[in-house]
Short mmCIF file of C-alpha atoms and ligand atoms in Angstrom, two decimals:
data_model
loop_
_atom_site.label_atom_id
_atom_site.label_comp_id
_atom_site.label_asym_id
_atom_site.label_seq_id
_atom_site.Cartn_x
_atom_site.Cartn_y
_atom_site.Cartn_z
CA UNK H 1 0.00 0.00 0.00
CA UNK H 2 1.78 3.30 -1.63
CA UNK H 3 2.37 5.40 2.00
CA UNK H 4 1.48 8.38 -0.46
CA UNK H 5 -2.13 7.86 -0.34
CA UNK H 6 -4.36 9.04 2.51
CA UNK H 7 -7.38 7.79 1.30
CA UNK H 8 -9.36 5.73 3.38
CA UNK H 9 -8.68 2.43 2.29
CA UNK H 10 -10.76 -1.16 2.01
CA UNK H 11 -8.94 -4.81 1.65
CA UNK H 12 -9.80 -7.92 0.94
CA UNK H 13 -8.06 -10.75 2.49
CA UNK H 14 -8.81 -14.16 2.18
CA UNK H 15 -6.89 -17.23 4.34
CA UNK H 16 -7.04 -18.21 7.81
CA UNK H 17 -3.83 -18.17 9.37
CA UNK H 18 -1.56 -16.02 7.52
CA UNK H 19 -4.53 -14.29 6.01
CA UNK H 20 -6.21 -13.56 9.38
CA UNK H 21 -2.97 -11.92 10.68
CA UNK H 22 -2.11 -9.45 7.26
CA UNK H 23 -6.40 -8.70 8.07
CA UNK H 24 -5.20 -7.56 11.64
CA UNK H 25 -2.25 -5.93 10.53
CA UNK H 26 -3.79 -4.02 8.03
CA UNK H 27 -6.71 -2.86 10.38
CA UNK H 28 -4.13 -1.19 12.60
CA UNK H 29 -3.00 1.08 10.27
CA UNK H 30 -4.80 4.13 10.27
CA UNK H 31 -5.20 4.55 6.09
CA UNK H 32 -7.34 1.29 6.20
CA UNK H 33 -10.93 1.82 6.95
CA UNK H 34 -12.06 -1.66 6.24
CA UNK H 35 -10.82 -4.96 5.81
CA UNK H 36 -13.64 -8.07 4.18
CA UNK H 37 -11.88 -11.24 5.30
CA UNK H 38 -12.87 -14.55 3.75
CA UNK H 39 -13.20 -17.82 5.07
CA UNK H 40 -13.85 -21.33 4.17
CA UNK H 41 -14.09 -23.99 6.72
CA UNK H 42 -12.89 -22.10 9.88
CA UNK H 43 -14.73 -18.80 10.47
CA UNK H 44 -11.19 -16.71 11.60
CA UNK H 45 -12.03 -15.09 15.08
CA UNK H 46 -11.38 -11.25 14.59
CA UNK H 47 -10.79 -8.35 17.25
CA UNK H 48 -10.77 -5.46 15.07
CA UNK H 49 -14.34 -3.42 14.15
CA UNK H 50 -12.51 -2.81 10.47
CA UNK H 51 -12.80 -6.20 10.16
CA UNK H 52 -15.98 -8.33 8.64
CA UNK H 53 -16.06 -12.11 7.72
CA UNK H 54 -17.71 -13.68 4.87
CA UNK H 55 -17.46 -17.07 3.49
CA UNK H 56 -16.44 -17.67 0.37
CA UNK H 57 -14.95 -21.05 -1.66
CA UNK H 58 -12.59 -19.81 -3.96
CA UNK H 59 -12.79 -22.48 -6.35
CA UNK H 60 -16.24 -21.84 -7.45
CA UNK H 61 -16.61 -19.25 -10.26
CA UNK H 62 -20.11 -18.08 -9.30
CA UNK H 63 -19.69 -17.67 -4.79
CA UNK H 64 -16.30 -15.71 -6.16
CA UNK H 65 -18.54 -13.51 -8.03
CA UNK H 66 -21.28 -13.09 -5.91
CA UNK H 67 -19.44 -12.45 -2.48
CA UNK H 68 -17.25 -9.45 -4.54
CA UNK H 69 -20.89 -8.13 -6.21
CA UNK H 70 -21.89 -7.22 -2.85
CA UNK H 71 -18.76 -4.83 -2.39
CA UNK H 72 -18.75 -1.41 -4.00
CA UNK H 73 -14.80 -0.78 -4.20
CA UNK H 74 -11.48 -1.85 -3.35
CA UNK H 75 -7.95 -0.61 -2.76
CA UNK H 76 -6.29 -4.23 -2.60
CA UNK H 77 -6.86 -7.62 -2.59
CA UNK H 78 -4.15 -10.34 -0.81
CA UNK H 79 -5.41 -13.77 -1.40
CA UNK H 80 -4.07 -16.02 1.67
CA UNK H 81 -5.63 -19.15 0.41
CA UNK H 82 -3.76 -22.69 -0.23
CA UNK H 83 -3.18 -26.25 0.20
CA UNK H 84 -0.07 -28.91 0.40
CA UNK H 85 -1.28 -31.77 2.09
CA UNK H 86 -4.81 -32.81 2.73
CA UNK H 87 -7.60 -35.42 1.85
CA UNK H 88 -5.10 -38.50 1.13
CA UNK H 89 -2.48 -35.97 -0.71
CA UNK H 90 1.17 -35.56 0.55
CA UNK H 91 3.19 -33.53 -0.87
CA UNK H 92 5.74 -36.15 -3.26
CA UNK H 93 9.24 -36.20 -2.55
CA UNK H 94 9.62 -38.35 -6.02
CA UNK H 95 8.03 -39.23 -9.54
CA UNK H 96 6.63 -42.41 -8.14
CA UNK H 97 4.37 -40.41 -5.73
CA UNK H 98 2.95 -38.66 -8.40
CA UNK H 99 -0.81 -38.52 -9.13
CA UNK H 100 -3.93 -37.46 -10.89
CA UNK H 101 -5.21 -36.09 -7.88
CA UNK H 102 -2.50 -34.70 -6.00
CA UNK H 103 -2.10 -32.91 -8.82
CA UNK H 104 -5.46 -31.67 -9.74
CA UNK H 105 -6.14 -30.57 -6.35
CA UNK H 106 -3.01 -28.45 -5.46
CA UNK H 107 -4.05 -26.48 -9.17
CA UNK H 108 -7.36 -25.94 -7.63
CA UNK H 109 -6.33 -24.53 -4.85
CA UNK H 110 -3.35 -22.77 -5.13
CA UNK H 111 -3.91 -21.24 -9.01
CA UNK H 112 -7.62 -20.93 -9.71
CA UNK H 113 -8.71 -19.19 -6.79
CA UNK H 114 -5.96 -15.93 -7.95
CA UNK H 115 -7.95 -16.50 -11.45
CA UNK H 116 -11.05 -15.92 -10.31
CA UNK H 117 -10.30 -13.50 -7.26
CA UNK H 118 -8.64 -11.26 -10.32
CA UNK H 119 -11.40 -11.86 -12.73
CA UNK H 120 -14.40 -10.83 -10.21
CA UNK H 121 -12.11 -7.66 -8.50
CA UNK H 122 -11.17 -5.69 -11.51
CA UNK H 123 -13.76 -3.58 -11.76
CA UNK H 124 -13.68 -2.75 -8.15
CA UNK H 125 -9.66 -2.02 -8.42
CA UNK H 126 -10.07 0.19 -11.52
CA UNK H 127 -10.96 3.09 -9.61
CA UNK H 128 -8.32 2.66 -6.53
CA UNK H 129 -5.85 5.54 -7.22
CA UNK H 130 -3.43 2.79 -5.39
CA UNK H 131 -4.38 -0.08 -5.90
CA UNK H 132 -2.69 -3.60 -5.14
CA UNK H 133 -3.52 -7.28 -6.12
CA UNK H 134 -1.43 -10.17 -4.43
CA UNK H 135 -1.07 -13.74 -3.50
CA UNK H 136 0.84 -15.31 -1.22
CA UNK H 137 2.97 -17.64 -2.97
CA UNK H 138 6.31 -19.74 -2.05
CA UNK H 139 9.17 -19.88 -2.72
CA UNK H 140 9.46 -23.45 -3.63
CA UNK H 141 7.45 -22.22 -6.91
CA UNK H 142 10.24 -20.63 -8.37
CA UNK H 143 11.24 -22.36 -10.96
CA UNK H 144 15.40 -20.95 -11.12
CA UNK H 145 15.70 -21.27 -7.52
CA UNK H 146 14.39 -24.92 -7.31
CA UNK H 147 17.65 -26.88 -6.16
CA UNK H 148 16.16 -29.36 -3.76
CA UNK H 149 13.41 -31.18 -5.75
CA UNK H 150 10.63 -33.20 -4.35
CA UNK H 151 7.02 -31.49 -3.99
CA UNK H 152 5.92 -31.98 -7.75
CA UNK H 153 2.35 -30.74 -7.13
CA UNK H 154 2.48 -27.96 -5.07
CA UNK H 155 6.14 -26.56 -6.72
CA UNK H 156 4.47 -26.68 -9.93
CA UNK H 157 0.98 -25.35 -8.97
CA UNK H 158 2.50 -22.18 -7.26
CA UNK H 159 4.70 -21.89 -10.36
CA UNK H 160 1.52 -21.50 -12.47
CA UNK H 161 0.33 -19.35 -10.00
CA UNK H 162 3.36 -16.98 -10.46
CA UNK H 163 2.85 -17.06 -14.26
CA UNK H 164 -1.00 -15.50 -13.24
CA UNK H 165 0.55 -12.87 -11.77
CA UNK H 166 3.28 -11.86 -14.20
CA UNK H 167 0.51 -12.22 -17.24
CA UNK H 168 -2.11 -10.35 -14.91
CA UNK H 169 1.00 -7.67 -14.28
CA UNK H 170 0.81 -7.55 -18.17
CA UNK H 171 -2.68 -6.85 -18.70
CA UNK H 172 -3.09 -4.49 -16.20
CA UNK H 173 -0.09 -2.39 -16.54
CA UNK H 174 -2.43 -1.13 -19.69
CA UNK H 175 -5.95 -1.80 -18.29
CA UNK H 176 -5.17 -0.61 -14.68
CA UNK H 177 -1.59 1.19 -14.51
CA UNK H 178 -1.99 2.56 -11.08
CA UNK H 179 -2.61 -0.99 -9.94
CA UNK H 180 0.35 -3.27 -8.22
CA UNK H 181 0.31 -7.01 -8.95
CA UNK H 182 2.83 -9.04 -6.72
CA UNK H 183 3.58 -12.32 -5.65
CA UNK H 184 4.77 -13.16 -1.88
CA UNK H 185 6.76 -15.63 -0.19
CA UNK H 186 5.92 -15.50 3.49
CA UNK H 187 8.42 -17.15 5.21
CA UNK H 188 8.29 -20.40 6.49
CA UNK H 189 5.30 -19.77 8.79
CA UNK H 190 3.45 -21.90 11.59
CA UNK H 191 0.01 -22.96 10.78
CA UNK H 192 -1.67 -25.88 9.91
CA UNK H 193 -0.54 -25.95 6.04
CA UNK H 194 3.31 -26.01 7.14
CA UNK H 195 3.13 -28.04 10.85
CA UNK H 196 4.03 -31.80 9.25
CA UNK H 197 6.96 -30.54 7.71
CA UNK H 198 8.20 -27.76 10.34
CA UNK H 199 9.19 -30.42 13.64
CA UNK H 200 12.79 -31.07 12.03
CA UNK H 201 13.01 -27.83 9.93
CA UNK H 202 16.30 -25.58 10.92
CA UNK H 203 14.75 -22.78 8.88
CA UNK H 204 13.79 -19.72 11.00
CA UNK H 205 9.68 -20.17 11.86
CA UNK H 206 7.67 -17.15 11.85
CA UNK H 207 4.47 -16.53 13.67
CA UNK H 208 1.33 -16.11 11.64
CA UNK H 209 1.70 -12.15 12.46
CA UNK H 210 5.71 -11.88 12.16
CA UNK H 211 5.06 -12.83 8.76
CA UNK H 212 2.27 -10.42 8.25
CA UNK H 213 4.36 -7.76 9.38
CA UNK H 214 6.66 -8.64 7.22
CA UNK H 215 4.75 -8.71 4.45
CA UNK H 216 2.70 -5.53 5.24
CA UNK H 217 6.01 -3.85 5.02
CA UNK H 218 6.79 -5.46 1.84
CA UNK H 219 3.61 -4.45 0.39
CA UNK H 220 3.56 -0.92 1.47
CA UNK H 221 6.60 -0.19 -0.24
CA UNK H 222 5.30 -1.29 -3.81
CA UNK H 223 4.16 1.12 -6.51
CA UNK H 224 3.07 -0.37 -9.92
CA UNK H 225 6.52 0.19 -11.28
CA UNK H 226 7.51 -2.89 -9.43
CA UNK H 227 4.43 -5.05 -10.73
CA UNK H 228 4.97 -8.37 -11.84
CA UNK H 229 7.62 -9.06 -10.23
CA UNK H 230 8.16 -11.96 -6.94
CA UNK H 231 8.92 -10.55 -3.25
CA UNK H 232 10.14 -12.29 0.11
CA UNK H 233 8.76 -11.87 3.65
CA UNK H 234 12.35 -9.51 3.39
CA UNK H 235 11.63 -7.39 0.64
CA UNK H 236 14.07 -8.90 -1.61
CA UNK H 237 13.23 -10.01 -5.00
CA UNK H 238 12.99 -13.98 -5.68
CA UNK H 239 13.28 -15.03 -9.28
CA UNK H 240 10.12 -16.47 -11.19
N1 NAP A 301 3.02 -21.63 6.23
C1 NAP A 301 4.13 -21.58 5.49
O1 NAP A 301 5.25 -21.87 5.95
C2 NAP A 301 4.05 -21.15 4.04
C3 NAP A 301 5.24 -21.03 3.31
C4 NAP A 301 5.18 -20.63 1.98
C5 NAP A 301 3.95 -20.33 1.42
N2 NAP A 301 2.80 -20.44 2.16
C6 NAP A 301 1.52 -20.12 1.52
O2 NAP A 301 0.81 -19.22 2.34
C7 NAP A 301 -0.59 -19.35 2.07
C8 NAP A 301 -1.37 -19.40 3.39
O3 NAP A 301 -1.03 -20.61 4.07
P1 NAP A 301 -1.06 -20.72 5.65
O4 NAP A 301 0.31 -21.08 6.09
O5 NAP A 301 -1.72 -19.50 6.24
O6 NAP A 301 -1.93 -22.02 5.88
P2 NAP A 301 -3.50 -22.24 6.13
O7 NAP A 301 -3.97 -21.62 7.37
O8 NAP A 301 -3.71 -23.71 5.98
O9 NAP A 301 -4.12 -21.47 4.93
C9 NAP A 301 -4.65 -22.06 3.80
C10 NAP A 301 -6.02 -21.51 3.66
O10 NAP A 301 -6.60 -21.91 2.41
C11 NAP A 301 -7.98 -22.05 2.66
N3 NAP A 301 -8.66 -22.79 1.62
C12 NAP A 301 -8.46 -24.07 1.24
N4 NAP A 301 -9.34 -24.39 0.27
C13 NAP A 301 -10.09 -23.29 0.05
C14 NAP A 301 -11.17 -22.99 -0.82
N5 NAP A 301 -11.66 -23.90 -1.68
N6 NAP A 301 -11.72 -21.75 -0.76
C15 NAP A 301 -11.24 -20.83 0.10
N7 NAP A 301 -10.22 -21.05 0.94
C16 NAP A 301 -9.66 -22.27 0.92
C17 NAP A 301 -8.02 -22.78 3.98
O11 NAP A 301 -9.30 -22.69 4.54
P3 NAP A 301 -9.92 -23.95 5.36
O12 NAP A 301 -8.84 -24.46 6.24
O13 NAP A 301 -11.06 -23.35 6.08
O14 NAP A 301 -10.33 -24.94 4.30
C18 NAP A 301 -6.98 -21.97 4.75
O15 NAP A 301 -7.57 -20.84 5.30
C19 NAP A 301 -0.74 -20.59 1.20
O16 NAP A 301 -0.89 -20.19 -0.14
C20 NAP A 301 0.60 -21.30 1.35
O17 NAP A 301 0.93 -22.08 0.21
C21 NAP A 301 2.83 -20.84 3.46
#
């Protein structure tokens, strides 16, 4: 969010963990007016009045549409929405994992829902004189910095994710040039997405609003001459 603009702004986040904390971080800043905060199957508890909750599946073209209908405008949108393990699907550490499903399922969840969350907002964007449009990515999605392996599904669905955003930077940098379009790596965070794989990690683990604070910095300090481009929790660039 440009720190040039004193307009009184309105987010949408969507995501429980990660997305419930940028929702709270956000609300504390004096700029926001209003934060809508989606949920799916775990109704985020909130203790900010900036903040209201709505559910919304962001897989499904037409609750996408309708939940966004009922808002007039927007200054940003940060989708916090995404899956690696789940319903009988680990992520693979090799080929011979591999399946259909696993597959299918990490593409629905971690690249359709920026689809249609940038489909249904971009008519409530147009008119933000600052706008943003994120997702919270990973780093294990780009594709030059991949040196480990392993994790076939998600790696590859957040690397179609990240091609979203670059060809969504594209199209708006004509259609709506005072618009930022980022991707984010947050930082290896705790929640329930990252707990199997964090018990024997020696990475650095961030709480839910460390990250967010992170990230809020990171995002405040973007104007649409960086769009398109891929940011860490740190504010250094990660390449696609
Ligand atoms: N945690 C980390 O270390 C880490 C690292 C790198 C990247 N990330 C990324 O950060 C993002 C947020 O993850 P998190 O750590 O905050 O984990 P999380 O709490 O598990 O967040 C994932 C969210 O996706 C929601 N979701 C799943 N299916 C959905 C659907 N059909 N419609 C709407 N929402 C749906 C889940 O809602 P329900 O639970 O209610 O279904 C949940 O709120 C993800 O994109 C993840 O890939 C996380």
């Amino acid at each position: 969010m440009s720190p040039n603009h004193s307009h009184r702004r309105h987010l949408l986040i969507t995501g429980s963990t990660i997305g419930t904390a940028l929702a709270h971080c956000f609300a504390q800043d004096d700029r926001v007016e209003k934060v809508t905060l989606t949920w799916h199957s775990r109704r985020p508890e909130t203790t900010s009045a900036k903040i209201s909750t709505t559910q919304m599946d962001l897989t499904d073209d037409e609750a996408v549409h309708n939940t966004l209908s009922n808002l007039e405008t927007l200054d940003g949108v940060i989708n916090a929405v995404g899956f690696l393990h789940g319903s009988g699907v680990q992520p693979e550490k090799s080929i011979s994992r591999t399946n259909p499903s696993s597959l299918l399922k990490n593409m629905e969840i971690n690249t359709l829902p920026t689809l249609l969350l940038a489909k249904h907002s971009r008519h409530l964007l147009k008119a933000s004189q600052a706008g943003s449009f994120s997702s919270i990515s990973a780093k294990v999605g780009s594709i030059e910095d991949n040196r480990l392996g392993g994790w076939y599904s998600y790696r590859a669905s957040k690397a179609a994710l990240n091609m979203v955003l670059k060809t969504l930077a594209i199209e708006w940098g004509f259609a709506l040039p005072k618009c930022t379009v980022a991707a984010l790596h947050p930082g290896t965070v705790i929640s329930p997405l990252s707990s199997p794989f964090t018990a024997n990690s020696n990475k650095h683990l961030f709480s839910p609003d460390e990250s967010a604070s992170h990230l809020k910095s990171v995002l405040d300090n973007l104007t649409p001459q960086h769009s398109g481009r891929f940011w860490s929790w740190d504010g250094t660039e990660i390449p696609w």
